[in-house]
């Protein structure tokens, strides 16, 4: 990891991953890329390009002599159902561009897959690494097809591409957009701003979740692992904690006792219902020593502290 390109750098994960990598490798070794222009302060060079524009990205890779790509640009599950054609084009086209650019160059790629690769017939509890994968959203389909494409480029063209199946990611820096698990972030903003939140999934909905600190660390750790340690070349199941909305509400009430949550499930409920409740990530733990740090109470405490400062509502 000498010269790093981060696509989707303005997004939920990109903003925090870039800060972590900045502290590790310095601003002269990071380039951000996004379809949206960079927001100041500009800590490192930023290119405004659509990730499906393979030739423009190839030029960026050559210009900055990139040897590592974190390819994060993607449309998420809920927005994907509203724009299935665009989701296929951006998610598959973007990944294929990166894999083609890396072919024969030695460039290493990190690409996040998701729990969205599982579907209605996948086991819901302790979901194994290898099991029924029958995604029924366009996002999930692009993630599963993307995993197979990664495996193919690794086997046929020796592209060192590494991937994890991220659960819902909770963070305070940049809000997610267009995901099914967005409720697990919105709830904190609304608890602090208005002391009331209307959840678009039912109270008993239970999904795997992870705090951003852990998610960013996992991406860096799998990229720093020895090549032989990374034995799964589709994508690793990755987990931290699973909880229901009711459990989140109870935890938030320990800090904001008057907080109320209402429920008005919409089309995102069906997406959440097709995903696992708890996934088995023992392969990641065995192969490259994955360990999460944040549980529900740690996440809640940190989110509330940070959002109170950010929203200036103490
Ligand atoms: C989404 O909800 O679409 C994402 C995901 C779990 O991949 N956060």
mmCIF file of C-alpha atoms and ligand atoms in Angstrom:
data_model
loop_
_atom_site.group_PDB
_atom_site.id
_atom_site.type_symbol
_atom_site.label_atom_id
_atom_site.label_comp_id
_atom_site.label_asym_id
_atom_site.label_seq_id
_atom_site.Cartn_x
_atom_site.Cartn_y
_atom_site.Cartn_z
ATOM 1 C CA UNK A 1 0.000 0.000 0.000
ATOM 2 C CA UNK A 2 2.245 2.805 -1.264
ATOM 3 C CA UNK A 3 -0.041 4.832 -3.540
ATOM 4 C CA UNK A 4 -3.721 4.433 -2.792
ATOM 5 C CA UNK A 5 -6.793 5.285 -4.870
ATOM 6 C CA UNK A 6 -10.142 5.394 -3.032
ATOM 7 C CA UNK A 7 -13.269 5.443 -5.204
ATOM 8 C CA UNK A 8 -16.529 6.637 -3.635
ATOM 9 C CA UNK A 9 -14.309 8.719 -1.356
ATOM 10 C CA UNK A 10 -17.125 11.149 -0.466
ATOM 11 C CA UNK A 11 -19.388 8.332 0.756
ATOM 12 C CA UNK A 12 -20.091 6.920 4.224
ATOM 13 C CA UNK A 13 -17.085 4.559 4.271
ATOM 14 C CA UNK A 14 -14.834 6.559 1.937
ATOM 15 C CA UNK A 15 -14.720 9.672 4.138
ATOM 16 C CA UNK A 16 -13.584 7.704 7.185
ATOM 17 C CA UNK A 17 -11.321 5.208 5.428
ATOM 18 C CA UNK A 18 -9.494 8.095 3.739
ATOM 19 C CA UNK A 19 -8.884 9.786 7.110
ATOM 20 C CA UNK A 20 -7.474 6.559 8.588
ATOM 21 C CA UNK A 21 -5.238 5.950 5.566
ATOM 22 C CA UNK A 22 -4.161 9.596 5.543
ATOM 23 C CA UNK A 23 -2.791 9.176 9.058
ATOM 24 C CA UNK A 24 -1.004 5.973 7.979
ATOM 25 C CA UNK A 25 0.539 6.879 4.618
ATOM 26 C CA UNK A 26 0.340 10.693 4.335
ATOM 27 C CA UNK A 27 -1.546 12.960 1.901
ATOM 28 C CA UNK A 28 1.003 12.548 -0.908
ATOM 29 C CA UNK A 29 0.079 8.853 -1.133
ATOM 30 C CA UNK A 30 -3.714 9.106 -1.374
ATOM 31 C CA UNK A 31 -5.963 10.025 -4.273
ATOM 32 C CA UNK A 32 -9.728 10.317 -3.868
ATOM 33 C CA UNK A 33 -12.179 9.695 -6.693
ATOM 34 C CA UNK A 34 -15.902 10.307 -6.702
ATOM 35 C CA UNK A 35 -18.676 11.207 -9.116
ATOM 36 C CA UNK A 36 -19.379 14.189 -6.830
ATOM 37 C CA UNK A 37 -16.802 16.988 -6.450
ATOM 38 C CA UNK A 38 -14.704 17.000 -3.292
ATOM 39 C CA UNK A 39 -15.772 19.023 -0.310
ATOM 40 C CA UNK A 40 -13.163 21.241 1.345
ATOM 41 C CA UNK A 41 -10.796 20.913 3.161
ATOM 42 C CA UNK A 42 -8.841 19.190 0.374
ATOM 43 C CA UNK A 43 -6.376 17.040 2.264
ATOM 44 C CA UNK A 44 -5.275 15.058 -0.828
ATOM 45 C CA UNK A 45 -5.844 15.165 -4.626
ATOM 46 C CA UNK A 46 -9.371 14.424 -5.780
ATOM 47 C CA UNK A 47 -10.604 13.396 -9.222
ATOM 48 C CA UNK A 48 -14.274 13.829 -10.188
ATOM 49 C CA UNK A 49 -14.996 10.808 -12.425
ATOM 50 C CA UNK A 50 -17.734 8.211 -12.914
ATOM 51 C CA UNK A 51 -16.269 4.786 -12.003
ATOM 52 C CA UNK A 52 -17.696 3.222 -15.143
ATOM 53 C CA UNK A 53 -15.368 5.492 -17.189
ATOM 54 C CA UNK A 54 -12.581 2.931 -17.411
ATOM 55 C CA UNK A 55 -10.199 4.946 -19.576
ATOM 56 C CA UNK A 56 -10.393 8.066 -17.394
ATOM 57 C CA UNK A 57 -9.664 5.928 -14.326
ATOM 58 C CA UNK A 58 -6.804 4.154 -16.065
ATOM 59 C CA UNK A 59 -5.254 7.580 -16.702
ATOM 60 C CA UNK A 60 -5.614 8.503 -13.017
ATOM 61 C CA UNK A 61 -4.014 5.188 -12.004
ATOM 62 C CA UNK A 62 -1.067 5.839 -14.348
ATOM 63 C CA UNK A 63 -0.739 9.526 -13.456
ATOM 64 C CA UNK A 64 -0.392 8.842 -9.726
ATOM 65 C CA UNK A 65 1.329 5.410 -10.090
ATOM 66 C CA UNK A 66 -1.411 3.776 -7.995
ATOM 67 C CA UNK A 67 -0.636 0.328 -6.531
ATOM 68 C CA UNK A 68 -3.708 -0.150 -4.296
ATOM 69 C CA UNK A 69 -7.376 0.561 -4.978
ATOM 70 C CA UNK A 70 -10.176 0.656 -2.410
ATOM 71 C CA UNK A 71 -13.149 0.502 -4.749
ATOM 72 C CA UNK A 72 -16.090 1.694 -2.655
ATOM 73 C CA UNK A 73 -18.289 3.470 -5.224
ATOM 74 C CA UNK A 74 -21.654 1.696 -5.348
ATOM 75 C CA UNK A 75 -25.421 2.165 -5.225
ATOM 76 C CA UNK A 76 -26.947 0.525 -2.120
ATOM 77 C CA UNK A 77 -29.913 -1.810 -1.710
ATOM 78 C CA UNK A 78 -32.945 0.483 -1.304
ATOM 79 C CA UNK A 79 -31.882 3.002 -3.928
ATOM 80 C CA UNK A 80 -30.966 0.040 -6.121
ATOM 81 C CA UNK A 81 -34.579 -1.166 -6.127
ATOM 82 C CA UNK A 82 -35.679 2.256 -7.366
ATOM 83 C CA UNK A 83 -32.995 2.308 -10.116
ATOM 84 C CA UNK A 84 -32.162 -1.308 -11.027
ATOM 85 C CA UNK A 85 -30.612 -0.517 -14.440
ATOM 86 C CA UNK A 86 -28.336 2.166 -13.048
ATOM 87 C CA UNK A 87 -27.402 -0.131 -10.127
ATOM 88 C CA UNK A 88 -26.278 -2.873 -12.498
ATOM 89 C CA UNK A 89 -24.314 -0.392 -14.630
ATOM 90 C CA UNK A 90 -22.578 1.386 -11.746
ATOM 91 C CA UNK A 91 -21.931 -1.612 -9.501
ATOM 92 C CA UNK A 92 -20.868 -4.135 -12.148
ATOM 93 C CA UNK A 93 -19.363 -1.645 -14.600
ATOM 94 C CA UNK A 94 -17.327 0.033 -11.857
ATOM 95 C CA UNK A 95 -15.967 -3.245 -10.467
ATOM 96 C CA UNK A 96 -15.144 -4.615 -13.924
ATOM 97 C CA UNK A 97 -13.261 -1.365 -14.746
ATOM 98 C CA UNK A 98 -11.097 -1.740 -11.633
ATOM 99 C CA UNK A 99 -10.396 -5.436 -12.241
ATOM 100 C CA UNK A 100 -9.458 -4.764 -15.876
ATOM 101 C CA UNK A 101 -7.178 -1.890 -14.895
ATOM 102 C CA UNK A 102 -5.460 -4.110 -12.293
ATOM 103 C CA UNK A 103 -4.887 -7.000 -14.744
ATOM 104 C CA UNK A 104 -1.189 -7.573 -15.329
ATOM 105 C CA UNK A 105 -0.112 -4.589 -13.173
ATOM 106 C CA UNK A 106 0.202 -6.039 -9.642
ATOM 107 C CA UNK A 107 -2.362 -3.501 -8.342
ATOM 108 C CA UNK A 108 -4.184 -4.807 -5.250
ATOM 109 C CA UNK A 109 -7.920 -4.152 -4.873
ATOM 110 C CA UNK A 110 -10.288 -4.024 -1.900
ATOM 111 C CA UNK A 111 -13.943 -4.264 -2.845
ATOM 112 C CA UNK A 112 -16.790 -4.522 -0.324
ATOM 113 C CA UNK A 113 -19.501 -7.098 -0.832
ATOM 114 C CA UNK A 114 -22.480 -7.213 1.537
ATOM 115 C CA UNK A 115 -24.883 -9.362 3.527
ATOM 116 C CA UNK A 116 -27.206 -8.540 0.598
ATOM 117 C CA UNK A 117 -25.730 -11.563 -1.224
ATOM 118 C CA UNK A 118 -27.988 -13.701 0.968
ATOM 119 C CA UNK A 119 -31.645 -14.092 0.136
ATOM 120 C CA UNK A 120 -34.973 -15.532 1.266
ATOM 121 C CA UNK A 121 -33.727 -19.136 1.316
ATOM 122 C CA UNK A 122 -30.372 -18.502 3.006
ATOM 123 C CA UNK A 123 -30.239 -19.648 6.648
ATOM 124 C CA UNK A 124 -31.059 -16.657 8.859
ATOM 125 C CA UNK A 125 -29.045 -17.568 11.953
ATOM 126 C CA UNK A 126 -25.324 -18.267 12.028
ATOM 127 C CA UNK A 127 -25.388 -17.981 8.228
ATOM 128 C CA UNK A 128 -22.353 -19.916 6.960
ATOM 129 C CA UNK A 129 -19.695 -18.664 4.546
ATOM 130 C CA UNK A 130 -20.844 -21.136 1.896
ATOM 131 C CA UNK A 131 -24.583 -21.568 1.725
ATOM 132 C CA UNK A 132 -27.622 -20.795 -0.419
ATOM 133 C CA UNK A 133 -27.037 -17.397 -2.022
ATOM 134 C CA UNK A 134 -30.244 -16.261 -3.701
ATOM 135 C CA UNK A 135 -30.283 -12.438 -3.486
ATOM 136 C CA UNK A 136 -33.541 -10.891 -4.648
ATOM 137 C CA UNK A 137 -32.499 -7.237 -4.898
ATOM 138 C CA UNK A 138 -30.513 -5.764 -7.798
ATOM 139 C CA UNK A 139 -27.896 -4.599 -5.272
ATOM 140 C CA UNK A 140 -27.564 -8.140 -3.869
ATOM 141 C CA UNK A 141 -27.358 -9.578 -7.372
ATOM 142 C CA UNK A 142 -24.525 -7.177 -8.289
ATOM 143 C CA UNK A 143 -22.711 -8.059 -5.077
ATOM 144 C CA UNK A 144 -22.986 -11.816 -5.687
ATOM 145 C CA UNK A 145 -22.046 -11.499 -9.365
ATOM 146 C CA UNK A 146 -19.204 -9.186 -8.307
ATOM 147 C CA UNK A 147 -17.894 -11.784 -5.840
ATOM 148 C CA UNK A 148 -17.743 -14.374 -8.622
ATOM 149 C CA UNK A 149 -16.044 -11.871 -10.920
ATOM 150 C CA UNK A 150 -13.393 -11.232 -8.243
ATOM 151 C CA UNK A 151 -12.788 -14.975 -7.874
ATOM 152 C CA UNK A 152 -12.545 -15.290 -11.680
ATOM 153 C CA UNK A 153 -10.009 -12.449 -12.032
ATOM 154 C CA UNK A 154 -7.971 -13.919 -9.163
ATOM 155 C CA UNK A 155 -7.958 -17.439 -10.671
ATOM 156 C CA UNK A 156 -7.479 -16.505 -14.333
ATOM 157 C CA UNK A 157 -5.523 -13.244 -14.244
ATOM 158 C CA UNK A 158 -3.934 -13.352 -10.742
ATOM 159 C CA UNK A 159 -5.510 -10.046 -9.716
ATOM 160 C CA UNK A 160 -5.038 -9.788 -5.926
ATOM 161 C CA UNK A 161 -8.569 -8.673 -5.078
ATOM 162 C CA UNK A 162 -9.810 -9.010 -1.498
ATOM 163 C CA UNK A 163 -13.330 -8.615 -0.191
ATOM 164 C CA UNK A 164 -15.589 -8.788 2.861
ATOM 165 C CA UNK A 165 -19.370 -9.024 3.108
ATOM 166 C CA UNK A 166 -20.128 -5.913 5.155
ATOM 167 C CA UNK A 167 -23.141 -5.868 7.468
ATOM 168 C CA UNK A 168 -24.990 -2.569 8.110
ATOM 169 C CA UNK A 169 -22.429 0.080 9.044
ATOM 170 C CA UNK A 170 -23.126 2.633 11.773
ATOM 171 C CA UNK A 171 -21.202 5.906 11.753
ATOM 172 C CA UNK A 172 -21.450 9.573 12.681
ATOM 173 C CA UNK A 173 -19.149 11.292 10.174
ATOM 174 C CA UNK A 174 -21.029 10.960 6.859
ATOM 175 C CA UNK A 175 -24.609 9.714 6.615
ATOM 176 C CA UNK A 176 -25.248 6.639 4.463
ATOM 177 C CA UNK A 177 -27.632 7.035 1.545
ATOM 178 C CA UNK A 178 -29.997 4.574 -0.035
ATOM 179 C CA UNK A 179 -29.348 1.514 2.143
ATOM 180 C CA UNK A 180 -31.790 -0.720 3.997
ATOM 181 C CA UNK A 181 -29.702 -0.553 7.171
ATOM 182 C CA UNK A 182 -29.786 3.280 7.156
ATOM 183 C CA UNK A 183 -32.389 3.175 9.963
ATOM 184 C CA UNK A 184 -29.597 2.141 12.357
ATOM 185 C CA UNK A 185 -27.881 5.495 11.715
ATOM 186 C CA UNK A 186 -30.962 7.734 11.282
ATOM 187 C CA UNK A 187 -32.285 6.607 14.681
ATOM 188 C CA UNK A 188 -29.335 8.271 16.448
ATOM 189 C CA UNK A 189 -29.682 11.568 14.565
ATOM 190 C CA UNK A 190 -33.415 11.738 15.323
ATOM 191 C CA UNK A 191 -33.008 10.624 18.951
ATOM 192 C CA UNK A 192 -30.664 13.580 19.492
ATOM 193 C CA UNK A 193 -32.467 16.147 17.334
ATOM 194 C CA UNK A 194 -36.131 15.390 18.074
ATOM 195 C CA UNK A 195 -36.226 12.566 20.658
ATOM 196 C CA UNK A 196 -38.509 10.647 18.325
ATOM 197 C CA UNK A 197 -37.878 8.440 15.277
ATOM 198 C CA UNK A 198 -40.178 6.613 12.881
ATOM 199 C CA UNK A 199 -38.499 3.405 11.808
ATOM 200 C CA UNK A 200 -39.098 2.052 8.299
ATOM 201 C CA UNK A 201 -38.575 -1.510 9.582
ATOM 202 C CA UNK A 202 -40.514 -3.286 12.348
ATOM 203 C CA UNK A 203 -39.265 -3.385 15.930
ATOM 204 C CA UNK A 204 -38.341 -7.095 15.872
ATOM 205 C CA UNK A 205 -36.156 -6.673 12.747
ATOM 206 C CA UNK A 206 -32.715 -8.014 13.580
ATOM 207 C CA UNK A 207 -29.737 -7.498 11.258
ATOM 208 C CA UNK A 208 -25.953 -7.821 11.516
ATOM 209 C CA UNK A 209 -24.326 -4.416 12.191
ATOM 210 C CA UNK A 210 -20.825 -3.019 12.654
ATOM 211 C CA UNK A 211 -19.348 0.246 13.889
ATOM 212 C CA UNK A 212 -17.367 2.256 11.322
ATOM 213 C CA UNK A 213 -14.149 2.007 13.368
ATOM 214 C CA UNK A 214 -14.311 -1.772 13.018
ATOM 215 C CA UNK A 215 -15.351 -1.662 9.345
ATOM 216 C CA UNK A 216 -12.459 0.598 8.321
ATOM 217 C CA UNK A 217 -9.997 -1.492 10.330
ATOM 218 C CA UNK A 218 -11.251 -4.690 8.661
ATOM 219 C CA UNK A 219 -10.660 -3.228 5.181
ATOM 220 C CA UNK A 220 -7.122 -2.197 6.092
ATOM 221 C CA UNK A 221 -6.348 -5.483 7.871
ATOM 222 C CA UNK A 222 -7.454 -7.737 5.017
ATOM 223 C CA UNK A 223 -5.349 -5.618 2.633
ATOM 224 C CA UNK A 224 -2.293 -5.932 4.900
ATOM 225 C CA UNK A 225 -2.705 -9.704 5.396
ATOM 226 C CA UNK A 226 -0.200 -11.978 3.660
ATOM 227 C CA UNK A 227 -1.491 -13.215 0.313
ATOM 228 C CA UNK A 228 -1.572 -16.830 1.545
ATOM 229 C CA UNK A 229 -3.778 -15.870 4.507
ATOM 230 C CA UNK A 230 -6.556 -14.669 2.198
ATOM 231 C CA UNK A 231 -8.048 -18.000 1.228
ATOM 232 C CA UNK A 232 -11.581 -16.916 0.326
ATOM 233 C CA UNK A 233 -11.432 -15.050 -3.001
ATOM 234 C CA UNK A 234 -15.129 -14.425 -3.431
ATOM 235 C CA UNK A 235 -15.793 -12.496 -0.212
ATOM 236 C CA UNK A 236 -15.514 -13.206 3.526
ATOM 237 C CA UNK A 237 -18.530 -13.174 5.841
ATOM 238 C CA UNK A 238 -17.763 -10.404 8.348
ATOM 239 C CA UNK A 239 -19.666 -9.694 11.539
ATOM 240 C CA UNK A 240 -19.626 -7.733 14.751
ATOM 241 C CA UNK A 241 -23.021 -7.601 16.510
ATOM 242 C CA UNK A 242 -26.667 -8.272 15.663
ATOM 243 C CA UNK A 243 -29.586 -6.533 17.360
ATOM 244 C CA UNK A 244 -33.249 -5.690 16.905
ATOM 245 C CA UNK A 245 -34.626 -2.157 16.666
ATOM 246 C CA UNK A 246 -36.216 -2.699 20.101
ATOM 247 C CA UNK A 247 -32.786 -3.456 21.540
ATOM 248 C CA UNK A 248 -31.350 -0.280 19.969
ATOM 249 C CA UNK A 249 -34.191 1.803 21.383
ATOM 250 C CA UNK A 250 -33.579 0.379 24.886
ATOM 251 C CA UNK A 251 -29.857 1.170 24.635
ATOM 252 C CA UNK A 252 -30.479 4.733 23.374
ATOM 253 C CA UNK A 253 -32.953 5.301 26.244
ATOM 254 C CA UNK A 254 -30.128 4.699 28.721
ATOM 255 C CA UNK A 255 -28.710 8.017 27.415
ATOM 256 C CA UNK A 256 -31.941 9.765 26.304
ATOM 257 C CA UNK A 257 -34.737 8.400 28.547
ATOM 258 C CA UNK A 258 -37.525 10.341 26.800
ATOM 259 C CA UNK A 259 -36.678 8.869 23.339
ATOM 260 C CA UNK A 260 -39.654 7.340 21.496
ATOM 261 C CA UNK A 261 -39.643 5.137 18.413
ATOM 262 C CA UNK A 262 -42.630 4.656 16.087
ATOM 263 C CA UNK A 263 -42.891 2.126 13.300
ATOM 264 C CA UNK A 264 -44.056 2.591 9.705
ATOM 265 C CA UNK A 265 -42.541 -0.268 7.688
ATOM 266 C CA UNK A 266 -42.148 0.374 3.953
ATOM 267 C CA UNK A 267 -40.657 -1.551 0.988
ATOM 268 C CA UNK A 268 -37.341 -1.832 2.830
ATOM 269 C CA UNK A 269 -38.924 -4.269 5.309
ATOM 270 C CA UNK A 270 -39.029 -7.002 2.653
ATOM 271 C CA UNK A 271 -35.348 -6.420 1.861
ATOM 272 C CA UNK A 272 -34.412 -6.679 5.548
ATOM 273 C CA UNK A 273 -36.544 -9.818 5.953
ATOM 274 C CA UNK A 274 -34.569 -11.614 3.228
ATOM 275 C CA UNK A 275 -31.199 -10.939 4.942
ATOM 276 C CA UNK A 276 -29.600 -12.965 7.750
ATOM 277 C CA UNK A 277 -30.073 -12.072 11.408
ATOM 278 C CA UNK A 278 -26.640 -13.313 12.514
ATOM 279 C CA UNK A 279 -23.784 -14.376 10.252
ATOM 280 C CA UNK A 280 -20.913 -16.752 10.954
ATOM 281 C CA UNK A 281 -17.614 -14.996 10.227
ATOM 282 C CA UNK A 282 -15.317 -17.692 11.645
ATOM 283 C CA UNK A 283 -13.348 -17.972 8.364
ATOM 284 C CA UNK A 284 -12.287 -14.300 8.585
ATOM 285 C CA UNK A 285 -11.420 -14.776 12.268
ATOM 286 C CA UNK A 286 -9.328 -17.887 11.467
ATOM 287 C CA UNK A 287 -7.645 -16.796 8.230
ATOM 288 C CA UNK A 288 -6.593 -13.207 8.948
ATOM 289 C CA UNK A 289 -7.407 -12.847 12.658
ATOM 290 C CA UNK A 290 -10.492 -10.668 12.321
ATOM 291 C CA UNK A 291 -11.851 -9.365 15.651
ATOM 292 C CA UNK A 292 -14.487 -6.715 16.218
ATOM 293 C CA UNK A 293 -14.275 -4.272 19.133
ATOM 294 C CA UNK A 294 -17.608 -2.447 19.346
ATOM 295 C CA UNK A 295 -20.778 -4.012 20.771
ATOM 296 C CA UNK A 296 -24.217 -2.347 20.912
ATOM 297 C CA UNK A 297 -23.481 -0.406 24.099
ATOM 298 C CA UNK A 298 -20.073 0.788 22.804
ATOM 299 C CA UNK A 299 -21.605 1.864 19.488
ATOM 300 C CA UNK A 300 -24.472 3.701 21.195
ATOM 301 C CA UNK A 301 -22.246 5.562 23.618
ATOM 302 C CA UNK A 302 -19.799 6.659 20.913
ATOM 303 C CA UNK A 303 -22.532 7.640 18.429
ATOM 304 C CA UNK A 304 -24.372 9.747 20.991
ATOM 305 C CA UNK A 305 -21.210 11.496 22.219
ATOM 306 C CA UNK A 306 -20.032 12.303 18.694
ATOM 307 C CA UNK A 307 -23.411 13.314 17.285
ATOM 308 C CA UNK A 308 -24.124 15.599 20.251
ATOM 309 C CA UNK A 309 -20.925 17.456 19.381
ATOM 310 C CA UNK A 310 -21.535 17.413 15.639
ATOM 311 C CA UNK A 311 -25.139 18.646 15.953
ATOM 312 C CA UNK A 312 -24.167 20.965 18.817
ATOM 313 C CA UNK A 313 -26.908 19.492 20.982
ATOM 314 C CA UNK A 314 -25.470 18.601 24.377
HETATM 315 C C1 LIG B 1 -27.536 -1.578 2.562
HETATM 316 O O1 LIG B 1 -28.360 -1.523 3.485
HETATM 317 O O2 LIG B 1 -27.849 -1.595 1.377
HETATM 318 C C2 LIG B 1 -26.065 -1.669 2.915
HETATM 319 C C3 LIG B 1 -25.619 -3.098 3.004
HETATM 320 C C4 LIG B 1 -25.994 -3.933 4.153
HETATM 321 O O3 LIG B 1 -24.929 -3.543 2.137
HETATM 322 N N1 LIG B 1 -25.821 -0.981 4.138
#
